[in-house]
Amino acid sequence: MVKRNWGFATLAVHGSGGVCPHTGAVSMPIYQSSTFAFHSAEHGEKLFAGEETGYIYSRLSNPTIDALQREMASLEKGEAALAFSSGMAASTAAALAFCQSGDSVLCTKVVYGGTYALFAHIIPRLGIETIFVDGTNLEEIERAIKPNTKLLFIETPANPTLDIVDIEGCVAIARGHNIALAVDNTFATPYYQQPLTFGADLVIHSATKYIGGHGDTVAGLIVSNKEIIQRIHDEVLVDMGAVISPFNAWLLLRGLKTLPVRMDRHSANGMRVAQFLSFHPKVERVYYPGLSIHPQHELAKKQMTNFGGMVSFDLKADQTQIRRFLDSLELCTLAVSLGDCDTLICHPASTTHSTYSPEELKDARINEKLVRLSVGVEDPKDIIDDLHQALRKT
Ligand code: LCS
């Protein structure tokens, strides 16, 4: 039994519905089975006709994956959720579910580089026009809407500049024009931000990040109402085939139990690191929504309950010095991805956001000197000491 009024930490542990109904196992078993036997030929016919419910084949549904979906729906305050093989698969499915040839989609300019490539290069091949908009400018978003616009896709906080997009403002625009609003909530996680409670239509996650939390799984999720989830499942996911494996679903279920504990630590460390960097003479600018100098700090306080572990900064350095800084780090791991227990660091312009042309990077205000830190859960002093020694060598 799951009570909707339970606190977040309780839901993180129990939100999937408690012990396994079939065996009483406290840790949900991994149903590593591709197919499920019918009791009879008639049973099989009825399952396919939708006259009875039950498991058929793991591309359609699976008990371990179902438990993850229940868990995520409860944490995001949605009615239902759908798990995918990656965050990109989730975003692709959202676009395909809402848009068809002849439609247009709006996407904020600062998004993960893969998301940018999806909307800049793949979606237009299907006859769907993408219009990129400045996510910090609601008037620009509203002005870009056309009669054929079906979807507004935003990412907040945005990767890698931590731009904050006004979710309630976007809800008002989307409702006013009868278009769907999708929010990529990867950076904040449902612990700090619940876009559905503001009126967004769907929430998207790269579950690879904080949801899994341990850097061992690639996965994605969409949370929404029952009708939308059913439609994405039936019309897109099942035949697109980008399903999560039962084992990866289990890893995410395990990761989720400690989501609030980990996020508290990521956030506390993130703030300490951001403060350290903001006083460092070799740092030109720090991007962290928890700092009062962040241009949307007040908005961040309004729609988030804390600021998370992602911190970006512009170095006062040329390309050679930036390389030297990155190569001098001893504790922080030089790698893409984020949300792991380990502190990860990367140079977005040459890695995660290399799908943007130099002009597009400029237009999105993603600086070539920007370095992105996913602050881990280590002792903050050790992270800061490592940054300090590497900055000295820069
Ligand atoms: N949304 C956001 C905000 C992301 O940061 C990513 C991946 C995705 C969606 C896509 O999810 P995936 O398919 O990888 O599970 N971000 C990455 C990054 O910044 N470095 O490597 C991956």
Coordinates of C-alpha atoms and ligand atoms in Angstrom, one line a residue:
M1 CA 0.0 0.0 0.0
V2 CA 1.2 3.5 -0.9
K3 CA -0.1 6.6 0.8
R4 CA -0.1 9.7 -1.3
N5 CA 0.5 11.8 1.8
W6 CA 3.7 10.1 2.7
G7 CA 6.8 12.3 2.8
F8 CA 9.3 12.1 -0.1
A9 CA 11.9 10.0 1.7
T10 CA 9.2 7.4 2.6
L11 CA 7.9 7.3 -0.9
A12 CA 11.5 6.9 -2.2
V13 CA 11.7 3.7 -0.2
H14 CA 8.1 2.4 -0.4
G15 CA 6.6 4.2 -3.4
S16 CA 6.7 1.2 -5.7
G17 CA 4.1 -0.5 -3.5
G18 CA 6.2 -2.4 -1.0
V19 CA 7.2 -6.0 -1.0
C20 CA 6.9 -8.2 -4.1
P21 CA 3.2 -9.4 -4.2
H22 CA 4.2 -12.8 -5.6
T23 CA 6.9 -13.8 -3.2
G24 CA 7.1 -11.3 -0.3
A25 CA 10.7 -10.4 -1.3
V26 CA 11.5 -7.0 0.2
S27 CA 13.8 -6.1 -2.6
M28 CA 11.8 -6.3 -5.8
P29 CA 13.1 -9.3 -7.7
I30 CA 14.6 -8.9 -11.2
Y31 CA 12.2 -10.6 -13.5
Q32 CA 14.9 -11.4 -16.1
S33 CA 12.5 -13.0 -18.5
S34 CA 11.7 -11.9 -22.1
T35 CA 8.4 -13.7 -22.2
F36 CA 5.6 -15.0 -19.9
A37 CA 3.7 -18.2 -20.3
F38 CA -0.1 -18.2 -21.0
H39 CA -2.3 -20.5 -18.9
S40 CA -4.0 -21.6 -22.1
A41 CA -4.4 -20.6 -25.8
E42 CA -7.6 -18.7 -24.8
H43 CA -5.7 -16.8 -22.1
G44 CA -3.2 -15.7 -24.7
E45 CA -5.9 -14.5 -27.0
K46 CA -7.6 -12.6 -24.2
L47 CA -4.3 -10.9 -23.1
F48 CA -3.8 -9.7 -26.7
A49 CA -7.4 -8.6 -27.1
G50 CA -7.1 -6.6 -23.9
E51 CA -9.9 -8.6 -22.2
E52 CA -7.5 -9.7 -19.5
T53 CA -4.5 -8.0 -18.0
G54 CA -1.2 -9.8 -17.4
Y55 CA 2.4 -10.1 -18.6
I56 CA 3.0 -11.2 -22.2
Y57 CA 6.5 -10.1 -23.3
S58 CA 9.0 -7.7 -21.7
R59 CA 8.9 -5.2 -24.5
L60 CA 5.3 -4.6 -23.5
S61 CA 5.6 -4.8 -19.8
N62 CA 7.5 -6.5 -17.0
P63 CA 7.0 -6.7 -13.2
T64 CA 10.4 -5.2 -12.3
I65 CA 9.9 -2.3 -14.8
D66 CA 6.3 -1.8 -13.5
A67 CA 7.7 -1.4 -9.9
L68 CA 10.1 1.3 -11.1
Q69 CA 7.3 3.1 -13.0
R70 CA 5.0 3.1 -10.0
E71 CA 7.9 4.4 -7.8
M72 CA 8.7 7.3 -10.2
A73 CA 5.0 8.2 -10.7
S74 CA 4.7 8.5 -6.9
L75 CA 7.9 10.7 -6.6
E76 CA 6.9 13.0 -9.4
K77 CA 3.3 13.2 -8.2
G78 CA 2.1 11.9 -11.6
E79 CA -0.5 9.2 -12.3
A80 CA 1.8 6.9 -14.3
A81 CA 5.3 6.6 -15.7
L82 CA 7.1 4.8 -18.5
A83 CA 10.8 3.7 -18.4
F84 CA 13.1 3.7 -21.5
S85 CA 16.5 2.4 -22.4
S86 CA 18.0 5.9 -22.2
G87 CA 17.0 9.5 -21.5
M88 CA 17.3 10.2 -25.3
A89 CA 14.8 7.4 -26.0
A90 CA 12.4 9.1 -23.5
S91 CA 12.8 12.5 -25.2
T92 CA 12.4 10.9 -28.7
A93 CA 9.3 9.1 -27.6
A94 CA 7.8 12.4 -26.2
A95 CA 8.5 14.2 -29.5
L96 CA 7.0 11.3 -31.6
A97 CA 3.9 11.1 -29.4
F98 CA 3.0 14.8 -29.8
C99 CA 4.2 15.8 -33.2
Q100 CA 3.8 14.5 -36.7
S101 CA 4.8 15.7 -40.2
G102 CA 3.6 19.3 -40.7
D103 CA 3.8 20.2 -37.0
S104 CA 6.3 22.4 -35.2
V105 CA 8.0 22.0 -31.8
L106 CA 9.6 24.6 -29.6
C107 CA 12.7 23.7 -27.7
T108 CA 14.8 25.9 -25.4
K109 CA 18.2 26.7 -26.7
V110 CA 20.2 25.4 -23.7
V111 CA 19.7 21.7 -23.5
Y112 CA 21.9 18.6 -23.3
G113 CA 23.8 18.2 -26.6
G114 CA 22.0 15.0 -27.5
T115 CA 18.6 16.6 -27.0
Y116 CA 19.8 19.5 -29.2
A117 CA 20.8 17.1 -31.9
L118 CA 17.5 15.3 -31.7
F119 CA 15.5 18.5 -32.2
A120 CA 18.0 20.2 -34.6
H121 CA 18.7 17.3 -36.9
I122 CA 16.5 14.2 -36.4
I123 CA 13.0 15.6 -35.8
P124 CA 13.2 18.0 -38.8
R125 CA 13.9 14.9 -41.1
L126 CA 10.3 13.8 -40.2
G127 CA 8.8 17.0 -41.6
I128 CA 8.5 18.5 -38.1
E129 CA 9.9 22.0 -37.7
T130 CA 12.0 22.8 -34.6
I131 CA 12.1 26.4 -33.4
F132 CA 14.8 27.0 -30.7
V133 CA 13.9 29.7 -28.1
D134 CA 15.6 31.5 -25.2
G135 CA 14.2 29.7 -22.2
T136 CA 14.8 32.7 -20.0
N137 CA 12.5 34.9 -22.1
L138 CA 8.8 34.0 -21.9
E139 CA 7.8 36.6 -24.4
E140 CA 10.1 35.0 -27.0
I141 CA 8.7 31.6 -26.3
E142 CA 5.1 32.8 -26.7
R143 CA 6.0 34.8 -29.9
A144 CA 7.5 31.6 -31.5
I145 CA 4.2 29.6 -31.2
K146 CA 2.5 29.0 -34.5
P147 CA -0.9 27.4 -35.2
N148 CA 0.9 24.1 -35.9
T149 CA 2.9 24.0 -32.7
K150 CA 2.2 20.9 -30.7
L151 CA 5.0 20.7 -28.0
L152 CA 7.1 23.0 -25.9
F153 CA 10.2 21.2 -24.6
I154 CA 12.2 22.8 -21.8
E155 CA 15.1 21.8 -19.6
T156 CA 15.5 23.4 -16.2
P157 CA 18.0 23.8 -14.7
A158 CA 19.6 23.6 -18.2
N159 CA 22.7 21.7 -19.1
P160 CA 25.3 23.2 -18.9
T161 CA 24.7 26.8 -18.1
L162 CA 22.1 26.1 -15.3
D163 CA 19.6 28.5 -16.9
I164 CA 16.3 28.4 -15.0
V165 CA 13.2 28.3 -17.1
D166 CA 10.0 29.5 -15.5
I167 CA 7.8 26.4 -15.4
E168 CA 4.6 28.1 -14.3
G169 CA 5.1 30.8 -17.0
C170 CA 5.5 28.0 -19.6
V171 CA 2.4 26.2 -18.3
A172 CA 0.4 29.4 -18.8
I173 CA 1.7 29.8 -22.4
A174 CA 1.2 26.1 -23.2
R175 CA -2.3 26.0 -21.8
G176 CA -3.2 29.3 -23.6
H177 CA -2.2 27.8 -26.9
N178 CA -3.3 24.2 -26.3
I179 CA 0.1 22.7 -26.6
A180 CA 1.8 20.1 -24.5
L181 CA 4.6 21.1 -22.1
A182 CA 7.5 18.7 -21.5
V183 CA 10.1 19.4 -18.8
D184 CA 13.4 17.7 -18.6
N185 CA 13.8 17.4 -14.8
T186 CA 17.1 15.5 -14.8
F187 CA 19.2 18.1 -13.0
A188 CA 16.7 18.9 -10.2
T189 CA 15.2 15.4 -9.7
P190 CA 11.7 15.2 -8.2
Y191 CA 13.2 15.8 -4.8
Y192 CA 13.8 19.4 -5.6
Q193 CA 11.3 20.2 -8.4
Q194 CA 8.0 18.6 -9.4
P195 CA 6.9 20.1 -12.7
L196 CA 3.6 18.2 -12.8
T197 CA 2.5 20.0 -9.7
F198 CA 2.9 23.3 -11.6
G199 CA 0.8 22.0 -14.4
A200 CA 3.4 20.6 -16.9
D201 CA 2.1 17.8 -19.0
L202 CA 5.1 15.5 -18.8
V203 CA 8.3 15.2 -17.0
I204 CA 11.4 13.6 -18.7
H205 CA 14.5 12.2 -17.0
S206 CA 17.8 10.9 -18.0
A207 CA 17.6 8.3 -15.2
T208 CA 21.3 7.6 -16.0
K209 CA 22.0 10.5 -13.7
Y210 CA 20.7 11.2 -10.1
I211 CA 17.8 8.7 -10.3
G212 CA 20.3 5.8 -10.7
G213 CA 22.9 7.8 -8.8
H214 CA 25.8 5.4 -9.1
G215 CA 27.1 5.8 -12.7
D216 CA 26.2 2.2 -13.6
T217 CA 23.1 2.4 -15.7
V218 CA 21.8 4.2 -18.8
A219 CA 18.0 4.7 -18.7
G220 CA 15.2 7.2 -19.2
L221 CA 11.8 8.0 -17.8
I222 CA 8.6 9.9 -18.6
V223 CA 6.0 10.7 -16.0
S224 CA 2.6 12.1 -16.8
N225 CA -1.1 11.3 -16.5
K226 CA -2.5 7.8 -17.3
E227 CA -3.9 8.8 -20.7
I228 CA -0.6 10.3 -22.0
I229 CA 1.5 7.4 -20.6
Q230 CA -0.9 4.8 -22.1
R231 CA -0.7 6.6 -25.5
I232 CA 3.1 6.9 -25.5
H233 CA 3.3 3.2 -24.5
D234 CA 0.9 1.9 -27.1
E235 CA 1.6 4.3 -30.0
V236 CA 5.4 4.7 -29.6
L237 CA 7.4 2.7 -27.0
V238 CA 6.1 -0.8 -27.7
D239 CA 7.0 -0.7 -31.4
M240 CA 9.9 1.8 -31.2
G241 CA 11.3 -0.8 -28.9
A242 CA 13.5 1.3 -26.7
V243 CA 12.6 -0.5 -23.5
I244 CA 14.7 -0.6 -20.3
S245 CA 16.1 -4.0 -19.2
P246 CA 14.7 -5.5 -16.0
F247 CA 18.2 -5.4 -14.4
N248 CA 18.6 -1.7 -15.2
A249 CA 15.1 -1.1 -13.8
W250 CA 16.1 -2.8 -10.6
L251 CA 19.3 -0.8 -10.3
L252 CA 17.2 2.4 -10.6
L253 CA 14.8 1.1 -7.9
R254 CA 17.7 0.5 -5.6
G255 CA 19.2 3.9 -6.4
L256 CA 15.9 5.7 -5.8
K257 CA 15.7 4.5 -2.2
T258 CA 18.6 6.9 -1.3
L259 CA 17.7 9.7 -3.7
P260 CA 16.9 12.3 -1.0
V261 CA 19.9 11.3 1.1
R262 CA 22.3 11.6 -1.9
M263 CA 20.7 14.8 -3.2
D264 CA 21.0 16.5 0.2
R265 CA 24.7 15.8 0.1
H266 CA 25.1 16.7 -3.6
S267 CA 23.4 20.1 -2.9
A268 CA 25.4 20.9 0.3
N269 CA 28.7 20.0 -1.6
G270 CA 27.5 21.9 -4.7
M271 CA 27.0 25.1 -2.7
R272 CA 30.4 24.8 -1.0
V273 CA 32.1 24.3 -4.3
A274 CA 30.2 27.1 -6.0
Q275 CA 31.1 29.5 -3.2
F276 CA 34.8 28.5 -3.3
L277 CA 34.9 29.0 -7.1
S278 CA 33.1 32.3 -6.9
F279 CA 36.0 33.8 -4.9
H280 CA 38.8 32.2 -6.9
P281 CA 40.9 34.7 -9.0
K282 CA 41.2 32.3 -11.9
V283 CA 37.4 31.9 -12.3
E284 CA 35.6 34.5 -14.3
R285 CA 32.0 33.4 -13.6
V286 CA 30.2 30.8 -11.7
Y287 CA 26.8 29.3 -12.8
Y288 CA 24.9 27.9 -9.8
P289 CA 21.2 28.7 -9.2
G290 CA 21.9 28.7 -5.4
L291 CA 24.1 31.8 -5.6
S292 CA 22.4 35.1 -5.3
I293 CA 24.5 36.3 -8.3
H294 CA 22.7 33.8 -10.6
P295 CA 20.4 35.8 -12.8
Q296 CA 17.3 33.6 -12.0
H297 CA 18.2 32.9 -8.3
E298 CA 14.7 34.2 -7.2
L299 CA 12.9 32.0 -9.8
A300 CA 15.0 29.0 -8.7
K301 CA 14.0 29.6 -5.1
K302 CA 10.4 29.8 -6.2
Q303 CA 10.2 26.5 -8.2
M304 CA 12.9 24.4 -6.6
T305 CA 13.4 23.4 -2.9
N306 CA 17.2 23.2 -3.3
F307 CA 19.8 23.7 -6.0
G308 CA 21.5 20.4 -6.6
G309 CA 25.1 19.4 -7.4
M310 CA 25.7 20.8 -10.9
V311 CA 28.0 23.8 -10.9
S312 CA 29.6 25.3 -14.0
F313 CA 32.2 28.0 -14.3
D314 CA 34.1 30.0 -16.9
L315 CA 37.8 29.9 -16.4
K316 CA 40.0 32.9 -17.0
A317 CA 42.1 30.8 -19.3
D318 CA 42.8 29.9 -22.9
Q319 CA 42.2 26.4 -24.4
T320 CA 45.7 25.1 -23.4
Q321 CA 45.3 26.3 -19.9
I322 CA 41.8 24.8 -19.6
R323 CA 43.3 21.4 -20.8
R324 CA 46.1 21.8 -18.2
F325 CA 43.5 22.4 -15.5
L326 CA 41.5 19.4 -16.4
D327 CA 44.5 17.2 -16.8
S328 CA 45.9 18.3 -13.4
L329 CA 42.8 17.1 -11.4
E330 CA 43.5 14.1 -9.2
L331 CA 40.1 13.4 -7.4
C332 CA 37.6 14.9 -9.9
T333 CA 37.2 12.4 -12.7
L334 CA 37.4 13.8 -16.3
A335 CA 34.3 12.3 -17.8
V336 CA 30.9 13.2 -19.3
S337 CA 27.6 12.2 -17.5
L338 CA 26.6 13.6 -14.2
G339 CA 24.7 12.7 -11.0
D340 CA 27.1 10.0 -9.9
C341 CA 28.5 9.7 -6.3
D342 CA 31.9 10.5 -7.9
T343 CA 32.6 14.1 -8.8
L344 CA 32.8 14.3 -12.6
I345 CA 34.1 17.2 -14.6
C346 CA 34.0 18.0 -18.3
H347 CA 34.4 20.8 -20.9
P348 CA 30.9 20.9 -22.6
A349 CA 31.9 22.9 -25.7
S350 CA 34.2 20.1 -26.9
T351 CA 32.3 17.1 -25.5
T352 CA 28.6 17.0 -24.3
H353 CA 27.7 20.0 -26.4
S354 CA 29.9 19.4 -29.5
T355 CA 26.6 18.9 -31.4
Y356 CA 26.3 22.7 -31.4
S357 CA 28.2 24.6 -34.0
P358 CA 30.4 27.4 -32.6
E359 CA 27.7 29.9 -33.7
E360 CA 25.0 27.9 -32.0
L361 CA 27.1 27.7 -28.8
K362 CA 27.5 31.5 -28.9
D363 CA 23.8 32.0 -29.5
A364 CA 23.0 29.8 -26.5
R365 CA 25.5 31.6 -24.4
I366 CA 27.5 28.4 -23.8
N367 CA 31.0 29.8 -23.3
E368 CA 34.0 28.0 -24.8
K369 CA 35.7 28.6 -21.4
L370 CA 32.9 26.9 -19.5
V371 CA 33.8 23.9 -17.4
R372 CA 31.0 21.7 -15.9
L373 CA 31.2 20.0 -12.6
S374 CA 28.9 17.3 -11.3
V375 CA 29.7 17.6 -7.6
G376 CA 29.7 14.2 -6.0
V377 CA 29.1 13.0 -2.5
E378 CA 32.8 12.9 -1.3
D379 CA 34.1 15.1 1.5
P380 CA 33.7 18.7 0.2
K381 CA 37.1 19.7 1.5
D382 CA 38.8 17.1 -0.8
I383 CA 36.9 18.2 -3.9
I384 CA 37.8 21.8 -3.2
D385 CA 41.4 21.0 -2.4
D386 CA 41.6 19.1 -5.7
L387 CA 40.1 22.1 -7.7
H388 CA 42.5 24.4 -5.8
Q389 CA 45.6 22.5 -6.7
A390 CA 44.6 22.1 -10.3
L391 CA 43.8 25.8 -10.6
R392 CA 47.2 26.7 -9.2
K393 CA 48.8 24.7 -12.1
T394 CA 46.6 26.4 -14.7
Ligands
LCS1 N1 18.6 15.2 -20.5 C1 19.6 15.7 -19.8 C2 19.4 17.0 -19.0 C3 20.9 15.1 -19.9 O1 21.9 15.7 -19.3 C4 21.0 14.0 -20.7 C5 22.4 13.3 -20.8 C6 19.9 13.5 -21.4 C7 18.7 14.1 -21.2 C8 20.0 12.2 -22.2 O2 20.0 11.1 -21.4 P1 20.8 9.7 -21.7 O3 20.2 9.2 -23.0 O4 22.2 10.0 -21.8 O5 20.4 8.9 -20.5 N2 23.5 14.1 -20.4 C9 24.7 13.7 -20.5 C10 25.8 14.6 -20.2 O6 25.7 15.8 -19.9 N3 26.9 14.0 -20.4 O7 26.7 12.7 -20.9 C11 25.3 12.5 -21.0

